[in-house]
Tab-separated table of C-alpha atoms and ligand atoms in Angstrom:
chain	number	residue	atom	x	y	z
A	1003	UNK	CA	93.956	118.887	74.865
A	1004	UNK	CA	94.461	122.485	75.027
A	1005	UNK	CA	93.391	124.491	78.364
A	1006	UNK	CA	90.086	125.586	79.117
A	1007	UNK	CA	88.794	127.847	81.980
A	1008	UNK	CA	85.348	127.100	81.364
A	1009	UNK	CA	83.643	124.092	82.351
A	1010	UNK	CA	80.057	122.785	82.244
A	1011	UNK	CA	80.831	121.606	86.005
A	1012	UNK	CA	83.645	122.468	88.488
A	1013	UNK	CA	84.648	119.730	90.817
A	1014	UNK	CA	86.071	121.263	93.928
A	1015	UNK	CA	87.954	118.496	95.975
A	1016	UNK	CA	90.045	115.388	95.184
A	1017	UNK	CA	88.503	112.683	97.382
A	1018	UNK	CA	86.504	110.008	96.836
A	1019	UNK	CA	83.603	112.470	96.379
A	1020	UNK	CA	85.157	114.668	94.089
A	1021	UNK	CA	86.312	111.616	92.320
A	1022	UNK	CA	83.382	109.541	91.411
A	1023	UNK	CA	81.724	112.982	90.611
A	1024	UNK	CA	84.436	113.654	88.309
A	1025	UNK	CA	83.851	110.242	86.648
A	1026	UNK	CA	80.076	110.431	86.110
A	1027	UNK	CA	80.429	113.649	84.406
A	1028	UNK	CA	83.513	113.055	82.539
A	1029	UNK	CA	81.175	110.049	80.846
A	1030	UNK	CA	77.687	112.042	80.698
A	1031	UNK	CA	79.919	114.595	78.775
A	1032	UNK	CA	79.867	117.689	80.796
A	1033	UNK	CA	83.703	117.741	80.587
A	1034	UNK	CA	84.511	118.369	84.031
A	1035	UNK	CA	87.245	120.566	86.067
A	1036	UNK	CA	88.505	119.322	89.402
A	1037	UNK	CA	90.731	121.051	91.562
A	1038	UNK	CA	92.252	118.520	93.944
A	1039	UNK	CA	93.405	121.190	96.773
A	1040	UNK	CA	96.131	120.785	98.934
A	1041	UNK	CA	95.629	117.355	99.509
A	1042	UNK	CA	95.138	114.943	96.772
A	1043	UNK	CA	93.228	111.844	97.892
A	1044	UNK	CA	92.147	113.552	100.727
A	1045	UNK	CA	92.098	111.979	103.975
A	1046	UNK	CA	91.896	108.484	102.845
A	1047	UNK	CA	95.643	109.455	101.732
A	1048	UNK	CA	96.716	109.285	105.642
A	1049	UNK	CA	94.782	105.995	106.762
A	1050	UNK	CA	96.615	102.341	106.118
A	1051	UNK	CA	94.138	99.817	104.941
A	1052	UNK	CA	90.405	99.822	104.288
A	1053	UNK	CA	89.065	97.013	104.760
A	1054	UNK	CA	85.044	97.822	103.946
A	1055	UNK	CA	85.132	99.260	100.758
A	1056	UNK	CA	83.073	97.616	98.999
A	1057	UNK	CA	84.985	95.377	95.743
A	1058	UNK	CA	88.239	94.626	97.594
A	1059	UNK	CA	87.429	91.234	99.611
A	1060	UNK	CA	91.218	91.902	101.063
A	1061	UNK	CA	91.603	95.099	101.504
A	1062	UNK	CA	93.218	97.863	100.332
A	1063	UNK	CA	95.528	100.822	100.963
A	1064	UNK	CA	94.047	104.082	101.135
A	1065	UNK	CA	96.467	105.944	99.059
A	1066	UNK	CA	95.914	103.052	96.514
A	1067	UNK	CA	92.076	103.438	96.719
A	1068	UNK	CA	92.119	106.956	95.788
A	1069	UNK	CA	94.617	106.721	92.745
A	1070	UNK	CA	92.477	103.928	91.005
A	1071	UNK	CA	89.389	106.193	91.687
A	1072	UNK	CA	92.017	108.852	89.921
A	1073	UNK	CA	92.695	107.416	86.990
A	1074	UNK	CA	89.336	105.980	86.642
A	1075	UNK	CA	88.126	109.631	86.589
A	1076	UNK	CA	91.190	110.150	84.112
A	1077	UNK	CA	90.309	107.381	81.710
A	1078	UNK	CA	87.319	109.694	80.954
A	1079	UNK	CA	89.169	112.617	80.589
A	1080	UNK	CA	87.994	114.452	83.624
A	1081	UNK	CA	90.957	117.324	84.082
A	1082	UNK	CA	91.859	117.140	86.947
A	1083	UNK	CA	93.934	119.633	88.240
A	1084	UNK	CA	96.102	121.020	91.537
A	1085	UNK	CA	95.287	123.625	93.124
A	1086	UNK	CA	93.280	125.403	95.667
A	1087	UNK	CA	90.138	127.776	95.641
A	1088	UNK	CA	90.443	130.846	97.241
A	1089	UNK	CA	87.662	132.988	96.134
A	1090	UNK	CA	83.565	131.958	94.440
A	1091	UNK	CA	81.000	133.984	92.947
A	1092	UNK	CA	77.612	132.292	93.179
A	1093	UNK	CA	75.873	135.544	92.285
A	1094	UNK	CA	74.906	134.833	88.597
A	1095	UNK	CA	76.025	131.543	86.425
A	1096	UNK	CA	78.256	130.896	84.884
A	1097	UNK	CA	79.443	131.109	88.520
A	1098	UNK	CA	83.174	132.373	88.958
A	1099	UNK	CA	85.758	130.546	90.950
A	1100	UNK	CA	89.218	131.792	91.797
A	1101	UNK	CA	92.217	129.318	92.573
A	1102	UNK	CA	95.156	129.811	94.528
A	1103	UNK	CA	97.372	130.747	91.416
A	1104	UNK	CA	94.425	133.586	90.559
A	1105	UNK	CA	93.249	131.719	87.696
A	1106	UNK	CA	89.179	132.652	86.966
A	1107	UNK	CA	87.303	129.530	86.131
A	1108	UNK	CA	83.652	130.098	84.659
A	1109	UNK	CA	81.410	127.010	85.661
A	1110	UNK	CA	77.537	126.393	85.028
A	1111	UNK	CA	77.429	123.843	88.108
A	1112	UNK	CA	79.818	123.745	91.095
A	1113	UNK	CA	79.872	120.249	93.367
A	1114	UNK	CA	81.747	121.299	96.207
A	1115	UNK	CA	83.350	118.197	97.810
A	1116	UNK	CA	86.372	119.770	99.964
A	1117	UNK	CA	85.727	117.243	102.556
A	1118	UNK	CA	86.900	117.804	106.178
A	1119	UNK	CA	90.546	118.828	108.541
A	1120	UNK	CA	91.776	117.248	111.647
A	1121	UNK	CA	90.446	119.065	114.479
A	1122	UNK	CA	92.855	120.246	117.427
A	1123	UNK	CA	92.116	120.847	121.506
A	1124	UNK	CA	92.957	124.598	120.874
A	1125	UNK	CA	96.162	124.193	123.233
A	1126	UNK	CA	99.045	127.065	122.607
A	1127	UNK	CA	101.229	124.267	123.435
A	1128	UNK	CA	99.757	122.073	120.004
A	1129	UNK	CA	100.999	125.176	118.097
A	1130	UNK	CA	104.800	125.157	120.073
A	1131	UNK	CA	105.346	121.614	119.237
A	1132	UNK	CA	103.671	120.955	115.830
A	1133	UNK	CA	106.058	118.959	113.459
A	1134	UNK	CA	108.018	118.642	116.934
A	1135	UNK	CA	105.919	116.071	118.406
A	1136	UNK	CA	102.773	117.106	117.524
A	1137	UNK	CA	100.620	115.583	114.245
A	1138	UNK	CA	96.881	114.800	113.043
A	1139	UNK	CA	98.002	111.951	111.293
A	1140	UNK	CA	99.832	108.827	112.599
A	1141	UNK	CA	100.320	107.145	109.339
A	1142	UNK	CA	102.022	110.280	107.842
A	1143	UNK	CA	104.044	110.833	111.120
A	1144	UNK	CA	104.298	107.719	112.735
A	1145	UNK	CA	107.537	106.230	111.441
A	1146	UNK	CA	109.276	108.989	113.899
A	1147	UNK	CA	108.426	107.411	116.794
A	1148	UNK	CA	109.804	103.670	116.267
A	1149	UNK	CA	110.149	102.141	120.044
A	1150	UNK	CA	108.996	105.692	121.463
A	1151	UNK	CA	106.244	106.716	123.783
A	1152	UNK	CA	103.180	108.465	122.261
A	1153	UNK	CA	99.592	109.425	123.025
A	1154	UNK	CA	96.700	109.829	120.664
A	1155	UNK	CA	93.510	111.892	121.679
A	1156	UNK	CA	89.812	110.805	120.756
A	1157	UNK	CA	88.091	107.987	121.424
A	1158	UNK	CA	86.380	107.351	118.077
A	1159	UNK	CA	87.306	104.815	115.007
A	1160	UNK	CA	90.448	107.194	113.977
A	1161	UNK	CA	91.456	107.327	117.269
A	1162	UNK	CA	91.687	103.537	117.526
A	1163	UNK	CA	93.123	103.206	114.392
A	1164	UNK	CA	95.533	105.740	114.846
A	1165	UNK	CA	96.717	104.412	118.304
A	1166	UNK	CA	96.672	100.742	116.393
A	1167	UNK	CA	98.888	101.417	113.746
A	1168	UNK	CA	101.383	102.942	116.062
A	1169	UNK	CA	101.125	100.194	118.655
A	1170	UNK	CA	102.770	98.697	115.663
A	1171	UNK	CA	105.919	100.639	115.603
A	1172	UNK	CA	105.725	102.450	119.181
A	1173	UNK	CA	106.954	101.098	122.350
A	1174	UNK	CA	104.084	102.385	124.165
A	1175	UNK	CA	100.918	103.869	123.332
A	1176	UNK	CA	98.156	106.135	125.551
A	1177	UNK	CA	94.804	106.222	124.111
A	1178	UNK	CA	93.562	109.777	126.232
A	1179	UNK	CA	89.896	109.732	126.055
A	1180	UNK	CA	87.703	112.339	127.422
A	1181	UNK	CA	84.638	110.034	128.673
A	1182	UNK	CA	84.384	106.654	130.344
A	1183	UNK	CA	83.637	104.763	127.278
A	1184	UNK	CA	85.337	104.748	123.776
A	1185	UNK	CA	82.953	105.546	121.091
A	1186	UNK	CA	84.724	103.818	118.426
A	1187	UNK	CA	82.859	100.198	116.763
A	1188	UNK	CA	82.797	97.011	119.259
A	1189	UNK	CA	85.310	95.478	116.521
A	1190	UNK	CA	87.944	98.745	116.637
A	1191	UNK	CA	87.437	98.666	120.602
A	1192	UNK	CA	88.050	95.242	121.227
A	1193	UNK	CA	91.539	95.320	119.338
A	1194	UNK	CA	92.463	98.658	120.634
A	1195	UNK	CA	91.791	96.839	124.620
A	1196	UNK	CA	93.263	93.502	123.803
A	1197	UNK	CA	96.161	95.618	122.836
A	1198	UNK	CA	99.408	94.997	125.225
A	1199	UNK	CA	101.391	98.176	124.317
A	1200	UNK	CA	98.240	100.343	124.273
A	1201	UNK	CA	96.710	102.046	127.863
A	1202	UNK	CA	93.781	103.409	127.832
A	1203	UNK	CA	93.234	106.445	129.736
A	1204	UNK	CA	89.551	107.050	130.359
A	1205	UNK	CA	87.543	110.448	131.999
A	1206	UNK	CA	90.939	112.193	130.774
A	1207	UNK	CA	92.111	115.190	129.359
A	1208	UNK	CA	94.924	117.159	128.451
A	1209	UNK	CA	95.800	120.230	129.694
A	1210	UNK	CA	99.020	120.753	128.381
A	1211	UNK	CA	102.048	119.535	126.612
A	1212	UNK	CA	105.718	120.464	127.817
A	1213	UNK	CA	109.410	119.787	126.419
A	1214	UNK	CA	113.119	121.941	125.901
A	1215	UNK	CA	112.025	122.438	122.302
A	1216	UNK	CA	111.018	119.007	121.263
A	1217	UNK	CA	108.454	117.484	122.959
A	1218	UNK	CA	108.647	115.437	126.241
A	1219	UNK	CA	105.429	115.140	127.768
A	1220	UNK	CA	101.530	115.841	128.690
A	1221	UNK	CA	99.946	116.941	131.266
A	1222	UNK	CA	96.385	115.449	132.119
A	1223	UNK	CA	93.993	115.566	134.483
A	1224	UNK	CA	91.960	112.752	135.020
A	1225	UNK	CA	88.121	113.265	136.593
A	1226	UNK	CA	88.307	116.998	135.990
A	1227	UNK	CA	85.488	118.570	138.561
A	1228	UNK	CA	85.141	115.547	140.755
A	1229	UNK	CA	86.015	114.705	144.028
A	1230	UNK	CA	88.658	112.380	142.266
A	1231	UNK	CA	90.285	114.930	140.316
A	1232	UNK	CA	93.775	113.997	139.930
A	1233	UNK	CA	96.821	115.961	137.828
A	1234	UNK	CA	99.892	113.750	136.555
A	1235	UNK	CA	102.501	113.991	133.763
A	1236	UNK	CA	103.235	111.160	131.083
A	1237	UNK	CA	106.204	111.197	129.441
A	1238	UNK	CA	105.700	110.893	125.607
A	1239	UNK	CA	107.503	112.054	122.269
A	1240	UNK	CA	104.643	112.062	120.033
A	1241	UNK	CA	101.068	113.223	120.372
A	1242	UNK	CA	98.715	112.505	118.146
A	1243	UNK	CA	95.357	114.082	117.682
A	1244	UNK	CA	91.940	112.325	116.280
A	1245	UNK	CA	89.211	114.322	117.750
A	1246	UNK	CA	87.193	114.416	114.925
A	1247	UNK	CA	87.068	116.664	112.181
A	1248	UNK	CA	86.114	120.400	111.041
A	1249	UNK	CA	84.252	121.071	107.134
A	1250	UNK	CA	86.279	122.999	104.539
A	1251	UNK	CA	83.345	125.343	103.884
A	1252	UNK	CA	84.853	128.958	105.288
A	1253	UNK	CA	85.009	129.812	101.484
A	1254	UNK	CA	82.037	129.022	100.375
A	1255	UNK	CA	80.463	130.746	103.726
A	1256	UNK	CA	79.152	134.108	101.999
A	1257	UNK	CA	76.815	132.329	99.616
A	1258	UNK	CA	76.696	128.637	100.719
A	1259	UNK	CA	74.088	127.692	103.974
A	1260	UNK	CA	75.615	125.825	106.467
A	1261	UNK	CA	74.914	124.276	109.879
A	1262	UNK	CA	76.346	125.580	113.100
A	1263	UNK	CA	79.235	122.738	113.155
A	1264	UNK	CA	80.090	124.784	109.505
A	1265	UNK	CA	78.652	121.618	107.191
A	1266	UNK	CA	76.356	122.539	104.495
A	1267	UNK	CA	72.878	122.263	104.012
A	1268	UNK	CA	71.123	120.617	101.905
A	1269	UNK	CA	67.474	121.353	102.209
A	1270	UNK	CA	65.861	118.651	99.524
A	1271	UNK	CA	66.820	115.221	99.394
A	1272	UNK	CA	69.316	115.690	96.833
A	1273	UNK	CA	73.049	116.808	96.489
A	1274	UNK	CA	71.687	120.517	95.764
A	1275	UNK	CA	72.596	123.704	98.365
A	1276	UNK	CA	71.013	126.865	98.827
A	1277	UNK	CA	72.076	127.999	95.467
A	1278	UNK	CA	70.884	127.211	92.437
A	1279	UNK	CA	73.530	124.760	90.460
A	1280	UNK	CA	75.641	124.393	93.195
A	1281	UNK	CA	75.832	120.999	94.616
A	1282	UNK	CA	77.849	119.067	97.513
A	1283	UNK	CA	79.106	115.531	98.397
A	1284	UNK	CA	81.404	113.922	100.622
A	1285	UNK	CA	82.418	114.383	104.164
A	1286	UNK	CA	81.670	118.398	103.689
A	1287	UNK	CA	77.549	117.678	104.074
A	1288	UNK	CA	77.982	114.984	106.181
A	1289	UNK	CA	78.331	115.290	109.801
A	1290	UNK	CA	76.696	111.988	110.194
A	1291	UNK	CA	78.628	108.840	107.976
A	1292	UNK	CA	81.923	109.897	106.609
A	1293	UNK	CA	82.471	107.128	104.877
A	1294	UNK	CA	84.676	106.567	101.868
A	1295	UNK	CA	81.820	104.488	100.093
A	1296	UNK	CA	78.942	107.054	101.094
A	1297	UNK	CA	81.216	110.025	99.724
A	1298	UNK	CA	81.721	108.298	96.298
A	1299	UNK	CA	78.059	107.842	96.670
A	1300	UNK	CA	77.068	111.276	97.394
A	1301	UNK	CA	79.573	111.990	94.238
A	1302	UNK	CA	77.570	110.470	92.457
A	1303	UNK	CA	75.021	111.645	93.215
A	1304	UNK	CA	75.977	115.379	92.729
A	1305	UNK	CA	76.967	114.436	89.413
A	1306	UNK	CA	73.567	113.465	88.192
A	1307	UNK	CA	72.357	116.243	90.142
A	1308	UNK	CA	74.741	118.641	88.010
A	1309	UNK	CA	74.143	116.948	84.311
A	1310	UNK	CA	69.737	117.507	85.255
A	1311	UNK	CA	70.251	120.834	85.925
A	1312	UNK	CA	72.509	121.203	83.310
A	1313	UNK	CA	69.412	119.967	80.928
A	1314	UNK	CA	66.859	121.400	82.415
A	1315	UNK	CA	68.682	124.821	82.078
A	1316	UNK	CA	70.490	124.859	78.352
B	2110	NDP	P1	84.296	110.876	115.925
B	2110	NDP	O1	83.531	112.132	115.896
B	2110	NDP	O2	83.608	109.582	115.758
B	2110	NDP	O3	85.101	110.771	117.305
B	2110	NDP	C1	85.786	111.869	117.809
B	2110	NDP	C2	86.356	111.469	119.161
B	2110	NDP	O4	87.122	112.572	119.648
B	2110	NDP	C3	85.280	111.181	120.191
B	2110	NDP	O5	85.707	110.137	121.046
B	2110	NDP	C4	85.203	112.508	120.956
B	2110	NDP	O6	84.839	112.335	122.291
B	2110	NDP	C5	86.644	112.945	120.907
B	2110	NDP	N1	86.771	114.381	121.069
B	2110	NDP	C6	86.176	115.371	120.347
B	2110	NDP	N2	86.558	116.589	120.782
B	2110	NDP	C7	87.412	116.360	121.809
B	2110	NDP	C8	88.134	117.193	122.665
B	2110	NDP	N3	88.079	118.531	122.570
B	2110	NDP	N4	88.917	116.620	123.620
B	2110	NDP	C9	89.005	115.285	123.721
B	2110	NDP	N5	88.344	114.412	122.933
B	2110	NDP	C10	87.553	114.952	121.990
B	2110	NDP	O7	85.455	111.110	114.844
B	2110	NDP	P2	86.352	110.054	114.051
B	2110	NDP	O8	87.301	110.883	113.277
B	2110	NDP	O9	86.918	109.038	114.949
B	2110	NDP	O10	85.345	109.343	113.058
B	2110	NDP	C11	84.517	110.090	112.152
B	2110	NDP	C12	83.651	109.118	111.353
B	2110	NDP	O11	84.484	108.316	110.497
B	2110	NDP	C13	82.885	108.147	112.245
B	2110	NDP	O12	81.640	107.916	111.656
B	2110	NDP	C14	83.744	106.895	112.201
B	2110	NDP	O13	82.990	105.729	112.431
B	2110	NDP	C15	84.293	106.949	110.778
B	2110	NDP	N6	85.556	106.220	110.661
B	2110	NDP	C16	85.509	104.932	110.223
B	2110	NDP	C17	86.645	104.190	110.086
B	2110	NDP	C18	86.514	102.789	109.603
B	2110	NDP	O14	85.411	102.290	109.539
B	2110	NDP	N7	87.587	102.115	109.241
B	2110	NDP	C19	87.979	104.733	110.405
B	2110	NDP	C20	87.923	106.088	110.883
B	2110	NDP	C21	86.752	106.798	111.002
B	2110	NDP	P3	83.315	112.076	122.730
B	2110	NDP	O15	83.020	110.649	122.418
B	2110	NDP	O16	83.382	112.389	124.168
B	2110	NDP	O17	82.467	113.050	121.970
């Protein structure tokens, strides 16, 4: 198949959004680009199992989740490609989309499903000590810090995953949480507390992170502002954030509405943005369920949203 730059849709991401969109309009025909970014698979890529995707009663990996929803999306003949975006014009159709290598792809729909980063606290010291002790991703990193100490921050599902999986392979884990109460599910809370290798430290943050070039520590402060405000070290080798996460939209920013948390908008009750033929799915208009299943739902979604417009408009 020789190499096209125009497409009747653009897929902009490569997770399970981008995906299933890529496989709805590979079959309805609209021979689809996607540009997987700098992470193919997405986040799903750095989690271990998934157990509540629906059609696998035992489980599954999440790198293997996202390569059968590849090569399903291949067995169409979606072309899927790697790559970034770097620049869009939304100004007049077809719209014109940039990559990273400063190819110019012309697209009559655009579903933008770049999903969402790791958030960090905004400590200097994160920046010191990244790849040194530092990570947003305990599966990726993990494996460093057999029989070690470590911490992970957040008290939400990733968090408790996160500090699960390296209960695992740690010798100790902190679970640093910045209220009294974890907001992860009952299930995720009760196996993260009737953990033996895992303390959680509740009503605590950190303020800092110290160590002669590697790291060595944390400092926290637990009941910040109260009459029981109290400062102590830990002594740790890896820290681990999972504080949540911030949408991939700053490109899309000049044309594309979004919310003040930077997710877009999406005024009707379908996939479509502020502009005209542009659509979005996934994690990247979802503040609220970021969910593997609901982002290859919204993908879906976007897709018939795209092939419509596509026939309403040729
Ligand atoms: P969440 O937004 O659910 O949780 C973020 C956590 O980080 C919260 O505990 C929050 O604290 C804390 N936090 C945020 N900012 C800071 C900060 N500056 N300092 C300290 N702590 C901070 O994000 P998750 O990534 O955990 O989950 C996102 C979505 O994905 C959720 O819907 C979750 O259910 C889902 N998910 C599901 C999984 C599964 O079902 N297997 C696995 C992983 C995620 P606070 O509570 O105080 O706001």
């Amino acid at each position: 198949m020789s190499k096209t730059n125009y497409t009747k849709c653009l897929i902009i991401g490569g997770g399970p959004a981008g995906y299933t969109a890529a496989i709805y309009t590979s079959r309805a025909n609209l021979m689809p680009i996607l540009y997987e970014g700098m992470q193919p698979g997405g986040q799903l890529t750095t989690t271990t199992e998934v157990e509540n995707f629906p059609g696998y009663p035992e489980g599954v990996t999440g790198p293997q989740l996202m390569e059968d929803l590849r090569k399903q999306a291949e067995r169409f003949g979606a072309d899927l490609r790697s790559g970034q975006i770097e620049k869009v014009n939304f100004d007049h159709r077809p719209f014109i989309v940039t990559t990273d290598s400063g190819e110019e792809i012309q697209a009559e729909t655009v579903i933008i499903a770049t999903g969402a980063s790791a958030r960090y606290l905004g400590l200097p010291d994160e920046q010191e000590y990244m790849g040194m002790g530092v990570s947003a991703c305990a599966t990726c990193d993990g494996f460093f810090y057999r029989k070690k100490k470590v911490a992970v921050v957040g008290g939400g599902d990733t968090a408790c995953e996160e500090a699960l999986y390296l209960s695992s392979l740690a010798e100790k884990v902190y679970l640093i949480v910045r209220k009294d109460y974890l907001r992860a599910s009952k299930v995720m809370q009760r196996r993260v507390l009737d953990k033996e290798n895992i303390t959680v430290l509740f009503n605590t943050n950190t303020v800092g992170l110290f160590g002669d070039e590697v790291l060595e520590g944390a400092k926290l402060v637990e009941n910040a502002g109260t009459e029981k405000e109290q400062h102590y070290e830990i002594s740790i080798d890896g820290f681990f954030l999972a504080i949540g996460h911030t949408p991939n939209t700053e490109v899309f920013k000049p044309y594309i509405a979004t919310d003040e948390q930077g997710y877009i908008v999406l005024p009707t009750a379908t996939t479509a943005t502020n502009v005209e033929g542009v659509f979005a799915a996934g994690d990247v208009a979802d503040s609220r369920y970021q969910q593997a299943i609901t982002a290859a739902g919204s993908g879906c979604r976007a897709a018939i949203d795209a092939e419509r417009y596509i026939m309403e408009h040729e």
